[in-house]
XYZ file of C-alpha atoms in Angstrom:
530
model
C 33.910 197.096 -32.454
C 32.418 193.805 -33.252
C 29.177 195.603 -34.846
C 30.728 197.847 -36.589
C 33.412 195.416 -38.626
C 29.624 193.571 -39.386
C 28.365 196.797 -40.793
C 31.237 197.425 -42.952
C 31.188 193.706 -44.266
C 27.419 194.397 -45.371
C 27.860 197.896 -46.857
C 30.592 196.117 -49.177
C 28.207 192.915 -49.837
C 25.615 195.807 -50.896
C 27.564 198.168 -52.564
C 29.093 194.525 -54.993
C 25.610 193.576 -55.696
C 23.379 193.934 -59.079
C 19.872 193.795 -58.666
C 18.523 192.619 -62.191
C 15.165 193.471 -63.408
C 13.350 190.475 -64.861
C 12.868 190.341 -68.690
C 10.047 192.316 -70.061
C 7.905 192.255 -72.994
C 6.419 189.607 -75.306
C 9.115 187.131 -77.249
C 9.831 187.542 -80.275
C 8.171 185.488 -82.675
C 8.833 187.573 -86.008
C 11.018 186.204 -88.858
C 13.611 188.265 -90.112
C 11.963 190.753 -92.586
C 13.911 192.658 -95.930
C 14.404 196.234 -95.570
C 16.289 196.484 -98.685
C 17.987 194.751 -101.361
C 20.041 195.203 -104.427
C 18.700 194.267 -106.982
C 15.260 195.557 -105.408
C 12.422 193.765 -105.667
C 10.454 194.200 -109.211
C 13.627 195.872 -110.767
C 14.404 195.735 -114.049
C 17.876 196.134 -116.074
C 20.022 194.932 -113.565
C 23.186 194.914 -114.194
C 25.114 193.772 -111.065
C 27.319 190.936 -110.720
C 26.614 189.907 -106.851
C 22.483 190.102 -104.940
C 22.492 191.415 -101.703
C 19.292 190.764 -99.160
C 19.598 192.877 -95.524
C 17.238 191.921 -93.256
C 15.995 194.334 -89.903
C 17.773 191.919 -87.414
C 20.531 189.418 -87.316
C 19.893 186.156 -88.397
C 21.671 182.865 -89.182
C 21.420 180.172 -92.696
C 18.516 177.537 -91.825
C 20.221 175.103 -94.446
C 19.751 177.744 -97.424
C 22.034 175.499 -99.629
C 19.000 173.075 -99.702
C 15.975 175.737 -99.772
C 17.380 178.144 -101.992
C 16.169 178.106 -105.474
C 17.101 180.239 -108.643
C 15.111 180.142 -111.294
C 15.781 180.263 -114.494
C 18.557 177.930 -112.528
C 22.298 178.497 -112.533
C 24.757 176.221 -114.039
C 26.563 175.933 -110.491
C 25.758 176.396 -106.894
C 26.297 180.676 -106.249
C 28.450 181.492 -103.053
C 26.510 183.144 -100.147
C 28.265 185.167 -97.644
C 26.339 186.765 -94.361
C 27.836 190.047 -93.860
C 26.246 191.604 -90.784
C 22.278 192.340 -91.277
C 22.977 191.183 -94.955
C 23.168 187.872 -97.036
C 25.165 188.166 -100.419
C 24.727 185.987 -103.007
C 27.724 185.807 -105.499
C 26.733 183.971 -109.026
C 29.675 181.688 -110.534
C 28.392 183.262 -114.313
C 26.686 186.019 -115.984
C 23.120 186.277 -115.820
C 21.271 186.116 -118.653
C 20.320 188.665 -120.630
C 16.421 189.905 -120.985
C 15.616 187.467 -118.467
C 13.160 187.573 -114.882
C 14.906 185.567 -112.215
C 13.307 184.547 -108.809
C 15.723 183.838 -106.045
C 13.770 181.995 -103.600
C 14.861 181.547 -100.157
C 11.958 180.059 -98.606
C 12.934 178.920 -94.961
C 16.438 179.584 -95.784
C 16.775 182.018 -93.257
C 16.044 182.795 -89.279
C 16.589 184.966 -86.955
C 19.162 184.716 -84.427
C 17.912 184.593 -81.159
C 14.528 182.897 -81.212
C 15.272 180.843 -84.375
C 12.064 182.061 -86.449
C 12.281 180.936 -89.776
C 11.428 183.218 -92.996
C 8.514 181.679 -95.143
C 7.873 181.848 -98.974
C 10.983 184.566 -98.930
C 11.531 185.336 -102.615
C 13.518 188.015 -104.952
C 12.346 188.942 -108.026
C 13.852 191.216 -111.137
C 14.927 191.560 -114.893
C 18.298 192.114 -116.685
C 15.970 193.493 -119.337
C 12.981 195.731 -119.485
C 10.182 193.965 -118.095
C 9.258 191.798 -115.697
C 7.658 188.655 -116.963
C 3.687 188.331 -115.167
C 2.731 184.596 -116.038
C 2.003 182.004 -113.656
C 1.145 178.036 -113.495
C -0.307 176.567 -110.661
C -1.377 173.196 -109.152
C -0.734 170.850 -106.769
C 1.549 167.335 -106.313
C -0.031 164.118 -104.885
C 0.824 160.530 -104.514
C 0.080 158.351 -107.491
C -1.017 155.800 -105.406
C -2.031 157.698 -101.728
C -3.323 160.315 -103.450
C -2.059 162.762 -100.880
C -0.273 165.712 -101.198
C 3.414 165.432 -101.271
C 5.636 167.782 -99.367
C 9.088 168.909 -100.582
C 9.312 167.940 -103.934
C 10.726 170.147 -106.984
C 8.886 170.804 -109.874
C 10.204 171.049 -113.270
C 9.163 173.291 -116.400
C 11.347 172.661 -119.710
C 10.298 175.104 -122.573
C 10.985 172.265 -125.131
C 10.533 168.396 -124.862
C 13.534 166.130 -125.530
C 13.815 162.232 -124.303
C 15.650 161.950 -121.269
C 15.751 165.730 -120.225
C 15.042 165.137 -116.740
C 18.927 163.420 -116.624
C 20.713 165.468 -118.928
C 19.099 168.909 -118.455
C 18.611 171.524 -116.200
C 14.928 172.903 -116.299
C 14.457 176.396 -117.080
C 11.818 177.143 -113.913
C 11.869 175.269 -110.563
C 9.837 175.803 -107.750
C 8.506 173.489 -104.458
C 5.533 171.976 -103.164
C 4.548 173.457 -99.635
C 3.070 170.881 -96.986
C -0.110 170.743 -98.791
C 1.383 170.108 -101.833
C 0.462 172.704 -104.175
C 3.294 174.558 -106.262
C 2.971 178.067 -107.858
C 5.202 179.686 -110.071
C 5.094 183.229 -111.194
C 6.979 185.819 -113.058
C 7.146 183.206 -115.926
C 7.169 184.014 -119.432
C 4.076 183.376 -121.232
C 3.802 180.358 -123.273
C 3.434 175.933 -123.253
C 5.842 173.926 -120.705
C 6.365 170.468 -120.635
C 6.302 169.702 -116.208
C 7.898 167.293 -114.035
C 7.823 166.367 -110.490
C 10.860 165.233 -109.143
C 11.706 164.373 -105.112
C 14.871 165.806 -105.696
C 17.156 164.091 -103.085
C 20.257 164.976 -103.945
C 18.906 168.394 -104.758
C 20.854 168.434 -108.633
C 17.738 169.568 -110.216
C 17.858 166.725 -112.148
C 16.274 163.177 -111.817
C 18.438 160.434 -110.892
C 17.825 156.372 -110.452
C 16.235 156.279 -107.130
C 13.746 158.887 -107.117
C 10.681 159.566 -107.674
C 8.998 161.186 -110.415
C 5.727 162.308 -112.236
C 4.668 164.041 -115.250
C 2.173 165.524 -117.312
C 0.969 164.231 -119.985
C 0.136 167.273 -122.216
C 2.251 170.431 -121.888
C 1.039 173.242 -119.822
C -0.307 176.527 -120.761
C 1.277 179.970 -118.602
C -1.767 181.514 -116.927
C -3.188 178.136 -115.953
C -4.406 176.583 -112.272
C -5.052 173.391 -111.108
C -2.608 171.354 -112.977
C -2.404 168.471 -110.748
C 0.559 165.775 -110.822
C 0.886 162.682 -109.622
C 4.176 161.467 -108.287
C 5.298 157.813 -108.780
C 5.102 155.316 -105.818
C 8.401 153.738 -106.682
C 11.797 155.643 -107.248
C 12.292 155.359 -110.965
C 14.444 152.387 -111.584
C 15.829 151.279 -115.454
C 14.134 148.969 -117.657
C 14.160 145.038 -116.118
C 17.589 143.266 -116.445
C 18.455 139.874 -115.132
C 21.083 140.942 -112.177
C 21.941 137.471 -111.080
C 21.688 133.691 -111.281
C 21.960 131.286 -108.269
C 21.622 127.312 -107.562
C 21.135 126.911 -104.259
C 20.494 123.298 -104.581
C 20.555 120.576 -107.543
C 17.710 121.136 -109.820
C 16.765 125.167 -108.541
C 17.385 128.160 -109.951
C 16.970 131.312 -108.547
C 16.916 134.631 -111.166
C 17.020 137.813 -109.130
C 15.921 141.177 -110.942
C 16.413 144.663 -110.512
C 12.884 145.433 -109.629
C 10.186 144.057 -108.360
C 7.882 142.221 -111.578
C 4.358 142.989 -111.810
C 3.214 141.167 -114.389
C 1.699 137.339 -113.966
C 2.775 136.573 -118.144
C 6.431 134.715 -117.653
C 7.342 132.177 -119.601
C 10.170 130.010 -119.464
C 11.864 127.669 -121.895
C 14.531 125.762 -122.682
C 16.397 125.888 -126.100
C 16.180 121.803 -126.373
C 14.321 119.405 -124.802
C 15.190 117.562 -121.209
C 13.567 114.875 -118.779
C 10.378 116.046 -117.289
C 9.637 119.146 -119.351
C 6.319 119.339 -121.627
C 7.129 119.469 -125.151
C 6.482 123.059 -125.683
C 10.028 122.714 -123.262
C 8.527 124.830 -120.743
C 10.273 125.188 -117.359
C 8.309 125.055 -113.886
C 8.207 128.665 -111.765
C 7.387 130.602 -109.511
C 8.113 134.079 -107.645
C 10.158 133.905 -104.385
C 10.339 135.424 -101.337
C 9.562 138.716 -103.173
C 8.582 139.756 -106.754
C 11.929 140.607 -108.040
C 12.952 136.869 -107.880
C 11.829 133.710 -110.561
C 12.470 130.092 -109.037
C 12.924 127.838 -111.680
C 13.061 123.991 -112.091
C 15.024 121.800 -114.459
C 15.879 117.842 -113.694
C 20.000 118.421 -113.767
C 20.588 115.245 -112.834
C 21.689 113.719 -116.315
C 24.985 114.699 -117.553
C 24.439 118.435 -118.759
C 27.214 120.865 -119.429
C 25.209 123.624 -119.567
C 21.129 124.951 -120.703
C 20.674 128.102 -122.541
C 17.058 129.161 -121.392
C 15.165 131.884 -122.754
C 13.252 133.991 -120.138
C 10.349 136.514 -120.808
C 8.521 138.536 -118.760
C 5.817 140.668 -120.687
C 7.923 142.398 -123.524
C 11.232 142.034 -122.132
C 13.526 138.670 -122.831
C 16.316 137.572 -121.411
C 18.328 134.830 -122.975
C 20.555 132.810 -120.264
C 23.275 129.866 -120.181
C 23.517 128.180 -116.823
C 26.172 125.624 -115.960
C 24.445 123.170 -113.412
C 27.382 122.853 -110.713
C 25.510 122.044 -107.449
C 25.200 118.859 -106.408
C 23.428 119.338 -103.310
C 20.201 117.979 -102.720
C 18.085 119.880 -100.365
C 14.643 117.970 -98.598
C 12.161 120.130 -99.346
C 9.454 121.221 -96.496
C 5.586 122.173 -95.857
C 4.269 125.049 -93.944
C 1.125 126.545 -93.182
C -0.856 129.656 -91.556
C -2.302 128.978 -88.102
C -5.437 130.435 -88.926
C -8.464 130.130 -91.307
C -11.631 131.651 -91.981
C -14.325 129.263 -92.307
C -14.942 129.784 -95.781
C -11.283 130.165 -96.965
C -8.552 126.861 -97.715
C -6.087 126.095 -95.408
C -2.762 126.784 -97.795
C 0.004 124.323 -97.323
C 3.142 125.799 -98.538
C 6.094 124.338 -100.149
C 9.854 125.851 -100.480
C 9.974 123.639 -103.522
C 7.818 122.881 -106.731
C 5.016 120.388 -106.388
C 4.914 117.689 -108.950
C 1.940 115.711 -107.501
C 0.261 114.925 -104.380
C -1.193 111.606 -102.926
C -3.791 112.309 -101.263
C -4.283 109.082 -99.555
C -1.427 110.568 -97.754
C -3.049 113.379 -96.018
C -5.750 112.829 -92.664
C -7.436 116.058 -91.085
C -9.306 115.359 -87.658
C -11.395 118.087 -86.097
C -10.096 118.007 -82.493
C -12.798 119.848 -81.059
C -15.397 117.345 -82.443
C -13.229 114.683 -82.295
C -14.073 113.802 -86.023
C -12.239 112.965 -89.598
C -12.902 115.159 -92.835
C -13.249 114.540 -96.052
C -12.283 117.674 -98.133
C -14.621 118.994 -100.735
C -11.603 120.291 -102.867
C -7.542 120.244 -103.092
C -5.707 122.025 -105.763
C -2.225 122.540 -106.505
C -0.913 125.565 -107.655
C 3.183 125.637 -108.173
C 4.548 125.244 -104.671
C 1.103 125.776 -102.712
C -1.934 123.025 -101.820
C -5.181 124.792 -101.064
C -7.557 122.269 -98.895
C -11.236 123.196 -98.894
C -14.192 122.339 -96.538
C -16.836 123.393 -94.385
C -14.131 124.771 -91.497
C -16.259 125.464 -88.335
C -15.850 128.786 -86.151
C -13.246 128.521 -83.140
C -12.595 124.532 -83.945
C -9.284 123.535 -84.124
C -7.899 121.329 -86.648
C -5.269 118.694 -87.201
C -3.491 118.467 -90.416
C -1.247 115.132 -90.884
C 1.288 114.917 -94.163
C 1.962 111.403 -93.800
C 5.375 110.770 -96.051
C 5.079 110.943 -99.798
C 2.360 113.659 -99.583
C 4.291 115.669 -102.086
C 6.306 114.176 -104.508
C 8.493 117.487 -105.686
C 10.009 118.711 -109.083
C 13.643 116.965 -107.766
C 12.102 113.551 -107.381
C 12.358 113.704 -103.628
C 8.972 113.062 -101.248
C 7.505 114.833 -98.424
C 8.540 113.701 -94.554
C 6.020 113.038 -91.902
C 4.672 117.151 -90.653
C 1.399 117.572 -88.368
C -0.068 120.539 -88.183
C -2.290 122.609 -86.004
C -5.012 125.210 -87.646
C -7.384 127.292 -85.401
C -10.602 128.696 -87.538
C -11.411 131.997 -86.380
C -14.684 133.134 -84.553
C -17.076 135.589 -84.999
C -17.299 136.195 -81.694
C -14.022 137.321 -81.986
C -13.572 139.392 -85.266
C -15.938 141.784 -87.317
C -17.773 142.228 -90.370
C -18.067 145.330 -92.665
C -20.858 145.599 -95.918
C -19.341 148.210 -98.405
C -21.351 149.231 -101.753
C -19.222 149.944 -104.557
C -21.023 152.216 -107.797
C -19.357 153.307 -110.833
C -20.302 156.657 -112.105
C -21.582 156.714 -115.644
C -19.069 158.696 -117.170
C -16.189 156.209 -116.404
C -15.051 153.546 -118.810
C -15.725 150.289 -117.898
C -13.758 148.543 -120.671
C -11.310 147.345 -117.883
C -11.713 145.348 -114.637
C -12.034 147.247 -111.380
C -10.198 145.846 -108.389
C -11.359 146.395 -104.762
C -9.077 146.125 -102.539
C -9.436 146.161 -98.647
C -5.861 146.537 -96.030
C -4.865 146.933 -93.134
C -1.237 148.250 -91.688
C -0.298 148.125 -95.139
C -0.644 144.885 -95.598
C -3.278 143.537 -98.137
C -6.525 141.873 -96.457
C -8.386 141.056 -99.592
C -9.065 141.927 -103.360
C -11.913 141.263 -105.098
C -12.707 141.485 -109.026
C -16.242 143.850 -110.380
C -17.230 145.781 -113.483
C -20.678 146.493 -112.220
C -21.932 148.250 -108.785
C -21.612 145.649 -106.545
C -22.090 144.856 -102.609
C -19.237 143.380 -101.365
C -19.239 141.767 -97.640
C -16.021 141.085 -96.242
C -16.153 138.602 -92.501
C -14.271 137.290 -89.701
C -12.048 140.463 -89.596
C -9.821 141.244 -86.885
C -10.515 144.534 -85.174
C -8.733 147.610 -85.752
C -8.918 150.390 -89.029
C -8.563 149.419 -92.781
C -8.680 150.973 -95.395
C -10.565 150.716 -98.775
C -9.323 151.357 -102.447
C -10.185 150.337 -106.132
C -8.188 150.717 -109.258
C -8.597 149.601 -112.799
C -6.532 147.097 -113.718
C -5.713 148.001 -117.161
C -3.468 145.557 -118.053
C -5.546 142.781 -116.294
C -2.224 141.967 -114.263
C -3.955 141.337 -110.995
C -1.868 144.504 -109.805
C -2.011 148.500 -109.443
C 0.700 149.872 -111.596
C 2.588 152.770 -111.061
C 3.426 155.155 -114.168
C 6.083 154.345 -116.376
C 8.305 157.800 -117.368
C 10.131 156.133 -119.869
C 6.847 154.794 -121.594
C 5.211 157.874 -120.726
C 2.315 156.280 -119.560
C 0.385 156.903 -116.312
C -0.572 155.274 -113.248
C -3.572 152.782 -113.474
C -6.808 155.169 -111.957
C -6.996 154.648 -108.336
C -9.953 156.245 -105.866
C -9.453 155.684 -102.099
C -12.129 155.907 -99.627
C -12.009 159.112 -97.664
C -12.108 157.446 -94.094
C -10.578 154.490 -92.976
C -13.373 151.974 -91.828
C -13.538 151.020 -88.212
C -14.016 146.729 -87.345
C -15.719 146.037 -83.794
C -15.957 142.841 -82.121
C -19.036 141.049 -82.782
C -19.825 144.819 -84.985
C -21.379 144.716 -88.372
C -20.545 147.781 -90.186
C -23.273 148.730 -93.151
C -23.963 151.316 -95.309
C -20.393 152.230 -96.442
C -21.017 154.017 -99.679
C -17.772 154.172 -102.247
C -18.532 155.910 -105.485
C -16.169 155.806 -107.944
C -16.363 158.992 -110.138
């Protein structure tokens, strides 16, 4: 009895169970693919008042709202419905008469299951006659990087008008693919004025905050290799004066809306006061960062108010201030721990420098246990640069006795001590680099080398002739090399200015960065600039 209630139990255990075959075949890995469309593709004298796209699977949006674009664009965003297999796209207008559209999808779509996205997935056809057969080509890079930039829109306008790029919608768009070349076809034939914008907000129009780039020349249909160069910088408006602080008696602090390149400011008062030059021009400096002018005036008389007038290249700002603070702050010294031999240890001020006694300052050389004599001190603003024969891996003691610095508000200097280490060779590396100019470049401006590293500048150095330049005592690790021409003799690479229309100072990077070894001269690093 007992054997056969256990048969019965595993007849009905047998008779419940599935036995599933494991998956076969290879996984999928195709993108959704058209099998029709209305309009189709290529056809002319459409009519219809809604596109629909089906596709030989089921599939799912892959943010289309973002990748889809129609060009010759729509005033508004169309509605898209998915409708089994098919994606319909429902215009908010009329289309245009006698006119080749391209809706491109891109990546807009995938398939359902494995997720494959479409690539380059485009519609073309006419509400007239023909289809339109020109083309423009090229590709977007960095202004400054000079690599190609990914994502961004580009812009062709049949006509040129100031400020189109905010008020007006182009008449073709396309994108740059990961290598950042752009293409557009089924254009009509004829000049284009073109724009690169890193349309982040994706309004096909440029907006404060991004970046932009132009040619300079419009651009024949039927043309490759137009190459544009995007800006560094989001475009920003022309330089205003934002605000105006006093953080203590006697300081001013002007903060900008962008960052100033240019070394020519000038500041001056509209009469004269106590310790300003009779040209009345007031003591300065950048701050932290290059959007922000410290400024010095003695506001210790009795004064209502000082109408200054500040420039900065072409622009100037005329400003009252009311002197309210009464606050005095001590001002204080700091300095880098380390120093090449050949370089000047830099003491640093938070406050303007009127004049140093330098009866007041003792350096010892703690590893010989002897006193310097500097060869050189300078004072530049809010910075002392000490100069002498440093020695590799000593280590040197730096006394401000008080009334080192006497400063712009009349107050001295406390007692500071301070402890520099000169860097080794031992320790660091050295790379020789040969710079040549090809023939067929201008030299009627200065070239600037400039060597980094992390993004952070190492070095610069000024030539207008091939030149060998040596650089020492570098830490180890990868830098890279690049030289522009510094046509406004600023000091600085400038990015293009839209509004000016005028383009980036000419920049050539070397191709590799340049590898720095321990106790490792590098030589014969060629860069030719052509």
């Amino acid at each position: 009895m007992k054997n056969i209630l256990q048969l019965t139990v595993l007849l009905f255990l047998l008779g419940c169970a599935s036995i599933d075959l494991p998956p076969g075949g290879l996984k999928d890995t195709e993108p959704p693919k058209i099998v029709k469309s209305s309009p189709d593709s290529l056809e002319t004298l459409f009519t219809g008042t809604e596109i629909k796209i089906t596709f030989n699977e089921y599939f799912t949006l892959n943010n289309l709202n973002q990748s889809l674009i129609i060009s010759p664009p729509l005033t508004s965003s169309p509605k898209t419905i998915v409708k089994g297999k098919s994606l319909i796209i429902q215009p908010k207008e009329l289309l245009k008469p006698n006119t080749t559209y391209q809706f491109y999808l891109a990546d807009g779509i995938k398939d359902l299951n494995e997720g494959n996205p479409t690539k380059n997935l485009k519609l073309v056809f006419s509400t007239g006659s023909v289809i339109d057969t020109s083309f423009i080509s090229g590709v977007v890079n960095g202004a400054f990087s000079l690599k190609p930039e990914e994502g961004v829109k580009v812009f062709l306008y049949k006509e040129y008008q100031d400020s189109q790029l905010f008020k007006h919608t182009p008449y073709y768009i396309t994108k740059t693919e990961k290598s950042g070349s752009y293409s557009f076809t089924n254009i009509a034939n004829g000049q284009y004025y073109a724009y690169a914008v890193l349309d982040e907000n994706n309004n096909n129009r440029l907006d404060y905050s991004e970046r932009v780039g132009f040619a300079l020349n419009p651009l024949n249909s039927n043309s490759s290799n137009q190459s544009l160069l995007l800006s560094k910088g989001p475009i920003t408006p022309n330089l205003s004066l934002q605000k105006t602080e006093e953080p203590t008696q006697g300081l001013f602090r002007f903060v900008f809306n962008k960052s100033i390149s240019t070394n020519h400011v000038e500041i001056k008062t509209a009469k004269l006061f106590t310790d300003l030059s009779k040209d009345k021009s007031v003591p300065w400096h950048f701050g932290m960062t290059r959007d922000t002018i410290i400024a010095y005036l003695n506001t210790q008389e009795n004064i209502d108010s000082i109408r200054l007038k500040i420039s900065v290249d072409s622009f100037s700002f005329e400003e009252t201030i009311k002197p309210k603070t009464k606050k005095i702050i001590q001002p204080s010294i700091s300095v880098s721990k380390t120093v090449q031999p050949k370089k000047s240890i830099v003491l640093t001020s938070n406050y303007y420098i009127r004049k140093t006694n330098q009866d007041k300052l003792s350096i010892y050389d703690l590893t010989d246990s002897t006193t310097i004599n500097l060869d050189t001190l300078l004072i530049d603003q809010n910075n002392v640069s000490l100069y002498s024969s440093w020695k590799e891996s000593h280590r040197y003691q730096v006394i401000c006795q008080e009334s080192f610095h006497t400063y712009y508000n009349k107050k001295t200097s406390l007692l500071d001590t301070f402890y520099v280490d000169v860097v080794s060779s031992d320790k660091t590396g050295e790379i020789e680099i040969f710079c040549s100019v090809d023939t067929a470049i201008k030299r009627d401006f200065p070239f600037l080398f400039v060597l980094a590293k992390e993004k952070k500048e190492y070095e610069r150095k000024k030539f207008n002739t091939d030149t060998v330049f040596t650089f020492s005592f570098l830490e180890t690790g990868e830098y890279v090399a690049y030289v522009f021409q510094d046509k406004n003799d600023n000091g600085f690479w400038d990015d293009q200015n839209y509004f000016k229309k005028l383009p980036s100072e000419p920049i050539w990077r070397l191709s590799e960065p340049i590898e720095v070894r321990t106790k490792w001269k590098t030589k014969g690093i060629r860069f030719n600039i052509r």
